[in-house]
Short mmCIF file of C-alpha atoms and ligand atoms in Angstrom, two decimals:
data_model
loop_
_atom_site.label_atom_id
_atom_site.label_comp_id
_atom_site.label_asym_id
_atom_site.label_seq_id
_atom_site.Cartn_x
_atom_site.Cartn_y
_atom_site.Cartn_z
CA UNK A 22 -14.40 -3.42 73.78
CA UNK A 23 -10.54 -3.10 72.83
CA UNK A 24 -8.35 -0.91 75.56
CA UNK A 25 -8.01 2.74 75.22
CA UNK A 26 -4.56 2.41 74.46
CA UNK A 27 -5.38 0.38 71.44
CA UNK A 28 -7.83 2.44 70.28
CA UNK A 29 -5.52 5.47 69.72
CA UNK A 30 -2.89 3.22 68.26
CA UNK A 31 -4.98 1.20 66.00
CA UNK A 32 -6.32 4.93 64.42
CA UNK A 33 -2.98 6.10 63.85
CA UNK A 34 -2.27 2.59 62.33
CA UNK A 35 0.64 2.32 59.63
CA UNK A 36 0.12 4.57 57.10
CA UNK A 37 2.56 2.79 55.49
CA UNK A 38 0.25 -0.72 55.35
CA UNK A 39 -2.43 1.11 54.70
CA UNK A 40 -0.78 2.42 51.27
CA UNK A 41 0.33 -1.02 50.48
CA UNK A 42 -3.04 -2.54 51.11
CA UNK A 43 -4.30 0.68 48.63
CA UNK A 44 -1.81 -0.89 46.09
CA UNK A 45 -3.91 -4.17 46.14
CA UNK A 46 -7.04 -2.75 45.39
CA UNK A 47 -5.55 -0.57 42.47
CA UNK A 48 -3.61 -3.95 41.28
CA UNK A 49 -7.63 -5.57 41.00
CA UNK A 50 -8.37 -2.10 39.33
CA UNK A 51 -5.68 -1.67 36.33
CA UNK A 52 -3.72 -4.56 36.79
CA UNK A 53 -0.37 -5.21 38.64
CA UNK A 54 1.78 -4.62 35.89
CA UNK A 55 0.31 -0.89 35.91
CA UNK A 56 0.54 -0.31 40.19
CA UNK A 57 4.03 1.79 41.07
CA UNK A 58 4.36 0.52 44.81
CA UNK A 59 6.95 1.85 46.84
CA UNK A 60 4.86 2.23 49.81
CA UNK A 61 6.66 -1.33 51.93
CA UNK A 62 10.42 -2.40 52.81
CA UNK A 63 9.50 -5.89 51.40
CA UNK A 64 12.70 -6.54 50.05
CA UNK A 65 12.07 -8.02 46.13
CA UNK A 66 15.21 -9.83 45.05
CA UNK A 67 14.28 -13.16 46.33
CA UNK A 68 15.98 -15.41 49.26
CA UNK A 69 19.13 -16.80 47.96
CA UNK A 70 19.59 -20.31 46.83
CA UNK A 71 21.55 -21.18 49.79
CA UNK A 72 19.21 -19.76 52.05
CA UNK A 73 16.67 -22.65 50.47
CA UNK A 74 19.11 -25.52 50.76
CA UNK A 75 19.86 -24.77 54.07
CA UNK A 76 16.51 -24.89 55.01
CA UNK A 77 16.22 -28.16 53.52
CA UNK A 78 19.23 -29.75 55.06
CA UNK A 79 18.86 -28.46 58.36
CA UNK A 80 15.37 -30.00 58.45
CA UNK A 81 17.24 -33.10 56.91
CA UNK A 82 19.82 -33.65 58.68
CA UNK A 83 19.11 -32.37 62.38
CA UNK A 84 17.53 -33.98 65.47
CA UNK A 85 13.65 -32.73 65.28
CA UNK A 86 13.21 -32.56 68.71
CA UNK A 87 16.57 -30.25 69.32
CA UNK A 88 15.99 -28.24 65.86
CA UNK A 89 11.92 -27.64 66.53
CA UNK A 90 12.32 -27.96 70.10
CA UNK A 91 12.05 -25.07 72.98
CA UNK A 92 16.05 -24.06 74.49
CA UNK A 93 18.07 -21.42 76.41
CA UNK A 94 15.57 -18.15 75.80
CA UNK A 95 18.70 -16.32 74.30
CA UNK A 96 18.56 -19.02 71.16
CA UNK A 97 21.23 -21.67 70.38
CA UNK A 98 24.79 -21.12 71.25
CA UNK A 99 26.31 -22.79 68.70
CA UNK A 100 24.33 -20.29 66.63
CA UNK A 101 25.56 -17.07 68.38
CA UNK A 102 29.13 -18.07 68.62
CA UNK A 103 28.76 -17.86 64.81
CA UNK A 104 26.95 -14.46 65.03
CA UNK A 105 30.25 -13.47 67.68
CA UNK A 106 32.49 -14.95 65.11
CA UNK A 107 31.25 -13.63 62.18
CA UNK A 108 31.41 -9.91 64.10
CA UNK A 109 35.09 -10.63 65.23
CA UNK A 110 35.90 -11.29 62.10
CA UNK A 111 34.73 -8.18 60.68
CA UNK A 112 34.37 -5.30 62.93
CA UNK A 113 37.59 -6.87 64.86
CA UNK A 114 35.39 -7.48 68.28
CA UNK A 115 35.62 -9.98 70.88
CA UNK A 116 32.36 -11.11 71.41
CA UNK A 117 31.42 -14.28 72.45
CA UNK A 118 28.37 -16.15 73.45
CA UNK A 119 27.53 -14.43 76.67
CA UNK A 120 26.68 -11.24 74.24
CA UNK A 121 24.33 -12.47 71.63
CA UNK A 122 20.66 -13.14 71.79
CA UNK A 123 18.55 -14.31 69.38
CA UNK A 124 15.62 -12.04 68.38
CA UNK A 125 12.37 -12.04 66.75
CA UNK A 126 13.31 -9.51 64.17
CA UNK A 127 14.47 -6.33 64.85
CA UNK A 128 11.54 -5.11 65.82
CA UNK A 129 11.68 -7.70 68.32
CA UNK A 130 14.80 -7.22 69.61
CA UNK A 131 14.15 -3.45 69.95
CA UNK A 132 11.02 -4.50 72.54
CA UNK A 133 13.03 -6.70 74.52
CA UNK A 134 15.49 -3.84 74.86
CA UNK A 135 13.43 -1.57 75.53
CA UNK A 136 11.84 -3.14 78.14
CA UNK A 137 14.82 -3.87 79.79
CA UNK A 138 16.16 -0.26 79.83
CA UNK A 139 13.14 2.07 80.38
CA UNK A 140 10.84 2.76 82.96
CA UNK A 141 7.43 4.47 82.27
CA UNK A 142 7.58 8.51 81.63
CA UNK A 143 11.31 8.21 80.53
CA UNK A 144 12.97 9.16 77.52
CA UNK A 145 14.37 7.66 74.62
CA UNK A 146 15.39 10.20 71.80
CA UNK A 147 15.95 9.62 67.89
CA UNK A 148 16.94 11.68 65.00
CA UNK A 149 14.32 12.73 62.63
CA UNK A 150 13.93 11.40 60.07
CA UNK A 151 12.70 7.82 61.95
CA UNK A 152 11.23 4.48 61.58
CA UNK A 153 7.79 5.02 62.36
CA UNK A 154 7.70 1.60 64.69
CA UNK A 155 10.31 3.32 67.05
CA UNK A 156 7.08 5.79 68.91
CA UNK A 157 5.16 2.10 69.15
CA UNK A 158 7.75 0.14 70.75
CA UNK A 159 8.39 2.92 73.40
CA UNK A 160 4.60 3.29 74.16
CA UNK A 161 4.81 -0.53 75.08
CA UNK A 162 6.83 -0.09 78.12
CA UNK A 163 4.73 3.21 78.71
CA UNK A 164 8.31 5.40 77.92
CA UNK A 165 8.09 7.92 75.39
CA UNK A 166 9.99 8.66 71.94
CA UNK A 167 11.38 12.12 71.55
CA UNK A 168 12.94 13.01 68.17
CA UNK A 169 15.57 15.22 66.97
CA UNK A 170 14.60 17.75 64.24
CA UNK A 171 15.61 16.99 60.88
CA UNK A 172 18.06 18.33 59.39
CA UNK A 173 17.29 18.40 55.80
CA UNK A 174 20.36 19.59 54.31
CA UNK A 175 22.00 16.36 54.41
CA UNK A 176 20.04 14.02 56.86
CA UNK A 177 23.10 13.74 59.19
CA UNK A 178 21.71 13.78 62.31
CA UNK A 179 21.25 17.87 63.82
CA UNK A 180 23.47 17.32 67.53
CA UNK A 181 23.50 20.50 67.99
CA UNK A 182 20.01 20.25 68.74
CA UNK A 183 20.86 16.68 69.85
CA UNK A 184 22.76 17.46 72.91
CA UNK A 185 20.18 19.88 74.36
CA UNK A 186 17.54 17.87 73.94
CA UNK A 187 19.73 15.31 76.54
CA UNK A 188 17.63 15.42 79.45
CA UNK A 189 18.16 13.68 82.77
CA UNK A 190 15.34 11.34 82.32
CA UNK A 191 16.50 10.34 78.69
CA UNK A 192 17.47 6.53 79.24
CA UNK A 193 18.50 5.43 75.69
CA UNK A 194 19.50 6.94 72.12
CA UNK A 195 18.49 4.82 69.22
CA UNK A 196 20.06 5.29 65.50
CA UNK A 197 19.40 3.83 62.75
CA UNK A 198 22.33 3.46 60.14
CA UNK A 199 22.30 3.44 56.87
CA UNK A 200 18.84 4.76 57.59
CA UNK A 201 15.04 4.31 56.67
CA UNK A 202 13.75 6.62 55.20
CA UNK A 203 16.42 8.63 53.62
CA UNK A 204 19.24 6.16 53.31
CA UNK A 205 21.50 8.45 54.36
CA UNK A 206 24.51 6.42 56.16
CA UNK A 207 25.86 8.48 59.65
CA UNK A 208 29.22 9.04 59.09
CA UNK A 209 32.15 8.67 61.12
CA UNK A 210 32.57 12.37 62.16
CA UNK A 211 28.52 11.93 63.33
CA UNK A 212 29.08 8.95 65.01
CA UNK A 213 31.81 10.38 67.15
CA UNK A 214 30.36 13.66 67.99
CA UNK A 215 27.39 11.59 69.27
CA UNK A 216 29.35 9.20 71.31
CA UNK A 217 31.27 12.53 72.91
CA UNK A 218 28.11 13.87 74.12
CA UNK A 219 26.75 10.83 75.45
CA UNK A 220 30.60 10.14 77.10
CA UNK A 221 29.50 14.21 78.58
CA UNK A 222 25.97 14.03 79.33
CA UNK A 223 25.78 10.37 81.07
CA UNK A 224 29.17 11.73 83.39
CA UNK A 225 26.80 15.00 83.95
CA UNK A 226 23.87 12.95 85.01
CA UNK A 227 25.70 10.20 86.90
CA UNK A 228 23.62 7.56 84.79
CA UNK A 229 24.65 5.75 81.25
CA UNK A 230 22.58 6.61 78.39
CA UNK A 231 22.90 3.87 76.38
CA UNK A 232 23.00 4.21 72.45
CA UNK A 233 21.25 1.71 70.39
CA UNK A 234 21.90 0.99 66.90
CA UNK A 235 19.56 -0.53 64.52
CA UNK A 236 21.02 -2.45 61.44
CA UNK A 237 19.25 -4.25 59.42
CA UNK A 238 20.46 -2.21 56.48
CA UNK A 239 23.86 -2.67 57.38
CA UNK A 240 24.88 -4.75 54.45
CA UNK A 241 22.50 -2.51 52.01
CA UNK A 242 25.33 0.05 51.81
CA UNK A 243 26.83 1.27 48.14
CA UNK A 244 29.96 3.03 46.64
CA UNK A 245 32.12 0.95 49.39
CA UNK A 246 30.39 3.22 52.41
CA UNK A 247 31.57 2.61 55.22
CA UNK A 248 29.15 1.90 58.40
CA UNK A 249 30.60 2.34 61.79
CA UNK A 250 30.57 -0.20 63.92
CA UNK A 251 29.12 1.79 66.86
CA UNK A 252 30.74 -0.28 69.73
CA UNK A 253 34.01 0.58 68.90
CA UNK A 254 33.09 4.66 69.42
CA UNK A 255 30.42 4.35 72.45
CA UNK A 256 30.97 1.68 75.09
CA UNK A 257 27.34 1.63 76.39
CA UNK A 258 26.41 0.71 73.28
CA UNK A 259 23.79 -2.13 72.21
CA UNK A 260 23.29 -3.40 68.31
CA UNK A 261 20.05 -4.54 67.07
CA UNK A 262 20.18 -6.85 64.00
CA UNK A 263 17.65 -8.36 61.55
CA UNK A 264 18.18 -10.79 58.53
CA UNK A 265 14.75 -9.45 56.90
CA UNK A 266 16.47 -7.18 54.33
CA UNK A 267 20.23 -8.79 54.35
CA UNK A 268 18.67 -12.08 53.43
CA UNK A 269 15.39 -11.28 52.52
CA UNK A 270 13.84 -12.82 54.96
CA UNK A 271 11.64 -10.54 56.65
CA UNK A 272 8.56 -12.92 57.24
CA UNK A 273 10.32 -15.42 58.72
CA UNK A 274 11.22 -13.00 61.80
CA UNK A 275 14.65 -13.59 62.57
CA UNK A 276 17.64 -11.28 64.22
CA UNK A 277 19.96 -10.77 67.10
CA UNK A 278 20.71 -8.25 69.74
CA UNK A 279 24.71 -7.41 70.75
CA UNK A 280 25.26 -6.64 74.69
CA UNK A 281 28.62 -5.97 74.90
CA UNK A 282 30.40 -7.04 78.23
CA UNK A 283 31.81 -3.46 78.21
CA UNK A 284 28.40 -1.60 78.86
CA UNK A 285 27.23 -0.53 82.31
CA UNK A 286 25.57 -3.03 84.26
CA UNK A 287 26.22 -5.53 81.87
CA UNK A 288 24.69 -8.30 83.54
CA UNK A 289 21.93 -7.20 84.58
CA UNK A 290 20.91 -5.77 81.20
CA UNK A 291 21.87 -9.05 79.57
CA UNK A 292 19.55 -11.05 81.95
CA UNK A 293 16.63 -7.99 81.76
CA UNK A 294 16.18 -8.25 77.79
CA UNK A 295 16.44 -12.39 78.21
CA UNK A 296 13.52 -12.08 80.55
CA UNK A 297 12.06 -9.49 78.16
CA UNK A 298 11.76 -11.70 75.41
CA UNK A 299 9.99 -14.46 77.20
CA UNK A 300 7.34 -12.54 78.85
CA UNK A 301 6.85 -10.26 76.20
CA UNK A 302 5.81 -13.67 74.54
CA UNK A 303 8.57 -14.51 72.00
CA UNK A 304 10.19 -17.06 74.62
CA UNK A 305 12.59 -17.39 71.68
CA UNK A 306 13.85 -16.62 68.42
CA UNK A 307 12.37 -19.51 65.44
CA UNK A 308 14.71 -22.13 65.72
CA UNK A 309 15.08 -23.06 62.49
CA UNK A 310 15.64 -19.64 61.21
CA UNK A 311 18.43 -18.99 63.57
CA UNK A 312 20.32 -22.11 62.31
CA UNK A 313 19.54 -21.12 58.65
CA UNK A 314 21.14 -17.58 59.15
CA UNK A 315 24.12 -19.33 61.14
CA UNK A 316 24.52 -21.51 58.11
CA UNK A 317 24.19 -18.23 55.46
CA UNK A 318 26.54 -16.37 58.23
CA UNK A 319 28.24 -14.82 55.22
CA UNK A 320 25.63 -14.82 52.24
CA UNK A 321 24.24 -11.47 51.61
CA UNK A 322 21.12 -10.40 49.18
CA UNK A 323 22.04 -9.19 45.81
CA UNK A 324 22.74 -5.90 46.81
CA UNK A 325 23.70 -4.93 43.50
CA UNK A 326 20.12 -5.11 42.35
CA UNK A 327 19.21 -2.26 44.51
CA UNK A 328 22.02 -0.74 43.70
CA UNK A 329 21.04 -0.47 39.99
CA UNK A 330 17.64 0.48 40.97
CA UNK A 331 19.30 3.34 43.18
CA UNK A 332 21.17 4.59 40.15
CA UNK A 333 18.72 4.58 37.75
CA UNK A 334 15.72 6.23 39.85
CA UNK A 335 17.56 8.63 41.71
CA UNK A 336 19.16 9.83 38.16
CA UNK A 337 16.19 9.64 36.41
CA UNK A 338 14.28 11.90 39.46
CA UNK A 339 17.39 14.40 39.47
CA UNK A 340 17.15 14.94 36.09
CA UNK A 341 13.27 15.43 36.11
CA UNK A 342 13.60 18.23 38.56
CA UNK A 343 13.11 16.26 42.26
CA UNK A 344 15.18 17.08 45.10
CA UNK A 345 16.44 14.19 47.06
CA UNK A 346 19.80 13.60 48.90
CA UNK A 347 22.20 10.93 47.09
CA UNK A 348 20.98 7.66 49.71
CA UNK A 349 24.64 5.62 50.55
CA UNK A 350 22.33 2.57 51.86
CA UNK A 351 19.73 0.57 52.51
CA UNK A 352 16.55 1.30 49.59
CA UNK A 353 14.63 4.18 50.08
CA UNK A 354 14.72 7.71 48.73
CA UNK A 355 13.47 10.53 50.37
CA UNK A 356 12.28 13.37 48.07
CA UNK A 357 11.47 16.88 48.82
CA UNK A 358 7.52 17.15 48.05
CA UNK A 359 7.31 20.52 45.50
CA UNK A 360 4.34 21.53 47.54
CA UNK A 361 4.03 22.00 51.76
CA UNK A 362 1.36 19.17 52.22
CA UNK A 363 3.18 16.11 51.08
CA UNK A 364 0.28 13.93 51.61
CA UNK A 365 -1.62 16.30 48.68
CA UNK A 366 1.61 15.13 46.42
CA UNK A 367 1.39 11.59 47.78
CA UNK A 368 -2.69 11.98 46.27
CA UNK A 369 -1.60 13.35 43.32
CA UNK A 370 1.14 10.67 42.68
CA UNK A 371 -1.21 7.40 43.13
CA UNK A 372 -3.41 9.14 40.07
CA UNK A 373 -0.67 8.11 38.40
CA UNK A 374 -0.58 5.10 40.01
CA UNK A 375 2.55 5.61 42.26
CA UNK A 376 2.46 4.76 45.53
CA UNK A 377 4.49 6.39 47.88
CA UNK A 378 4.16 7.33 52.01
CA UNK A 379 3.90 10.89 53.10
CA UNK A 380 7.30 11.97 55.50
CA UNK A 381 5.33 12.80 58.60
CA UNK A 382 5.00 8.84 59.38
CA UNK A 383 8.68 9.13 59.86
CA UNK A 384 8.46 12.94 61.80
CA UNK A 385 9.52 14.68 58.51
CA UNK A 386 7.00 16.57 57.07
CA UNK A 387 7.29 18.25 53.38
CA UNK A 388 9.18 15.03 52.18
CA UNK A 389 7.57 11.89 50.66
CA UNK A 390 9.43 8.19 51.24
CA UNK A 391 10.34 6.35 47.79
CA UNK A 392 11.00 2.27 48.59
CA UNK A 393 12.92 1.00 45.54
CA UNK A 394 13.49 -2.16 46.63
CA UNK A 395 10.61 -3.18 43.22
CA UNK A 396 11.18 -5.12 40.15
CA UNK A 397 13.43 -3.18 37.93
CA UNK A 398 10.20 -3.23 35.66
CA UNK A 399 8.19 -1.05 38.13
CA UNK A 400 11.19 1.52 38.40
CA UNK A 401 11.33 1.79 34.13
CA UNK A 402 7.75 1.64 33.41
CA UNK A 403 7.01 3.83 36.47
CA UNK A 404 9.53 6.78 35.24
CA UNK A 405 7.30 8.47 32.49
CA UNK A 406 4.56 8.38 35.29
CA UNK A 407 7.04 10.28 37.26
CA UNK A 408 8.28 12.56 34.99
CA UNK A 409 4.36 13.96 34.43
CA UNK A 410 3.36 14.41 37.58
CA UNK A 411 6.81 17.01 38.61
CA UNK A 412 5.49 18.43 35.50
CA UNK A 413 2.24 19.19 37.02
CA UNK A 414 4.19 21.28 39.74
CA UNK A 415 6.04 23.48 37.45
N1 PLP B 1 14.16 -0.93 62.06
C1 PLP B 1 14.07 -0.34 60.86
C2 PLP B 1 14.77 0.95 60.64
C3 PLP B 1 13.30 -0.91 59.85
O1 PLP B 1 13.21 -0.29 58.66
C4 PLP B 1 12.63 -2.14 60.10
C5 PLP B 1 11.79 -2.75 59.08
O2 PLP B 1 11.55 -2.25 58.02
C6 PLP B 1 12.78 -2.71 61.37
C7 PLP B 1 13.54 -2.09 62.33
C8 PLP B 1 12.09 -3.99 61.71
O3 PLP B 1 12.74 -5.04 61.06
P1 PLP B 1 12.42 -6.56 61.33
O4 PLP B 1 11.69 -7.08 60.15
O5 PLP B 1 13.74 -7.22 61.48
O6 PLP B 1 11.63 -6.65 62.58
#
């Protein structure tokens, strides 16, 4: 017998896998070379050479008991100096050691957060369109995801409607930017009109609501974008990062959460998501890994291959009659379904043999989530596919 809990979760299970795992079976059926997935974020342009090498060194050339070894929960510091470094460098920061742990991912980083921030029955509160994970990870600590309407105009995030759903039990604010599923990136205006009402609302309520970014698309941004670094606009702010898409890497579970020393309670909160990540079972994050992304500090994936697969789908989709906002980042498109139920057009696409997830998995119904982050095969051989079935809506 498998807990209650569980039970709800495991029926509302990932869409999302489930669509990939539906790509499988039509792969056996017509063939992989015939199956349009862009059901998963599995990032296709491969792990860089240097990524390999330093694998291979570091294995080579490091003491196996230190490198495979357990250490200080937060991860190695000689590793997150070079993640403080590398952030000083760029975003003009002074971080240092004392505000970098290594993570499991973001996804794991987000847990250990959010177990250090939230108590059960409080809030934390997201902008719709949202990674679907984000309702999970608050469930785990028994606090509860609340999420701004879209605002399907542009995908900005609505803060109008933001700032009165600010409650005095919401605890934390997470963003994600540039942003899955619509690859929208926040800009700077948004940015700052969120960091003014949290500056209002956490001097209203006597308590800081803390506002936490998730980035693992940072580097996944196009037409020189820029991304805020959210630290400089919000002082009780915390960044999650991930190397899974900036280094494709996402299997090997490797990222890093940011406590500034500036934030409220600092200490505490820096000691609360240590503890997190050891008893929420991590203890820390793979060793190896974190001295492979020290060593790639400043390698990046080719972002110009999604780039090109940006260009040419979103064109292609534009010209065939979709609507979809122009994404700045990361490699998804989101695109209005032409009819109400957009799990009927997600149906009607895989008889085409496109795979794509329905919007409500990210609390946007009526839109359907396009991952292009496929060979540049599956984007041309998948376009006459696409064209047809608008055509069936017209
Ligand atoms: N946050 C967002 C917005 C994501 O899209 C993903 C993965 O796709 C994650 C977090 C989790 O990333 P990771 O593989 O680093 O755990």
């Amino acid at each position: 017998m498998i807990s209650e809990k569980m039970k709800q979760l495991v029926a509302n299970s990932s869409a999302i896998r489930a669509m990939f795992e539906e790509g499988n079976r039509l792969a056996k059926e017509v063939g992989p070379e015939n199956v349009y997935n862009f059901s998963l974020g599995n990032p296709n342009v491969p792990a860089s050479e240097s990524v390999k090498k330093a694998i291979i060194d570091i294995v080579n050339e490091e003491d196996s008991n230190i490198l495979h070894g357990y250490m200080n929960n937060n991860g190695f510091e000689g590793v997150r100096q070079t993640v403080a470094d590398n952030l000083n460098r760029r975003f003009g920061t002074s971080f240092g050691i004392s505000n970098i742990i290594m993570t499991v991912g973001a996804a794991g980083g987000l847990n250990m957060i959010f177990k250090a921030l939230l108590n059960p029955g409080e809030k934390v509160l997201t902008f719709s369109p949202h990674f679907g994970e984000y309702s999970n990870y608050a469930s785990n600590v028994g606090a509860i995801l609340e999420a701004v309407p879209a605002n399907t105009i542009d995908f900005q995030p609505n803060i109008a409607e933001f700032e009165a759903m600010i409650k005095p039990d919401t605890r934390a604010v997470i963003i994600n930017n540039p942003n899955n599923p619509t690859g929208v990136v926040y800009s700077e205006a948004t940015i700052k009109s969120i960091a003014e009402i949290l500056e209002r609302k956490s001097a209203e309520y006597g308590n800081p609501i803390y506002l936490i970014s998730d980035e693992p698309y940072r580097e996944l941004a196009y037409d020189g974008v820029d991304v805020p670094y959210l630290t400089k606009y919000y002082k009780n702010t915390i960044v999650g990062y991930s190397w899974s898409k900036s280094l494709s890497l996402p299997g090997e579970r490797i990222g890093y959460l940011v406590i500034p020393s500036e934030i409220d309670d600092y200490q505490n909160v820096f000691d609360a998501a240590t503890t997190a990540g050891r008893i929420l079972g991590f203890v820390n994050a793979p060793s190896l890994m974190q001295k492979v992304a020290a060593r790639c500090i400043d390698e990046n994936a080719d972002v110009e291959y999604y780039n090109e697969n940006r260009k040419i789908l979103y064109g292609k989709l534009i010209e065939y009659g979709y609507e979809c906002v122009k994404p700045q980042g990361a490699f998804y498109l989101f695109v209005k379904s032409p009819i109400a139920d957009e799990r009927e057009f997600c149906k009607a696409a895989k008889n085409h043999n496109i795979l794509i997830v329905p919007g409500r998995n990210f609390g946007c119904e009526g839109y359907v989530r396009i991952a292009y982050c496929v060979s540049r095969d599956t984007i041309l051989k998948s376009l006459p596919e696409f064209k047809k079935l608008i055509e069936e809506y017209k």
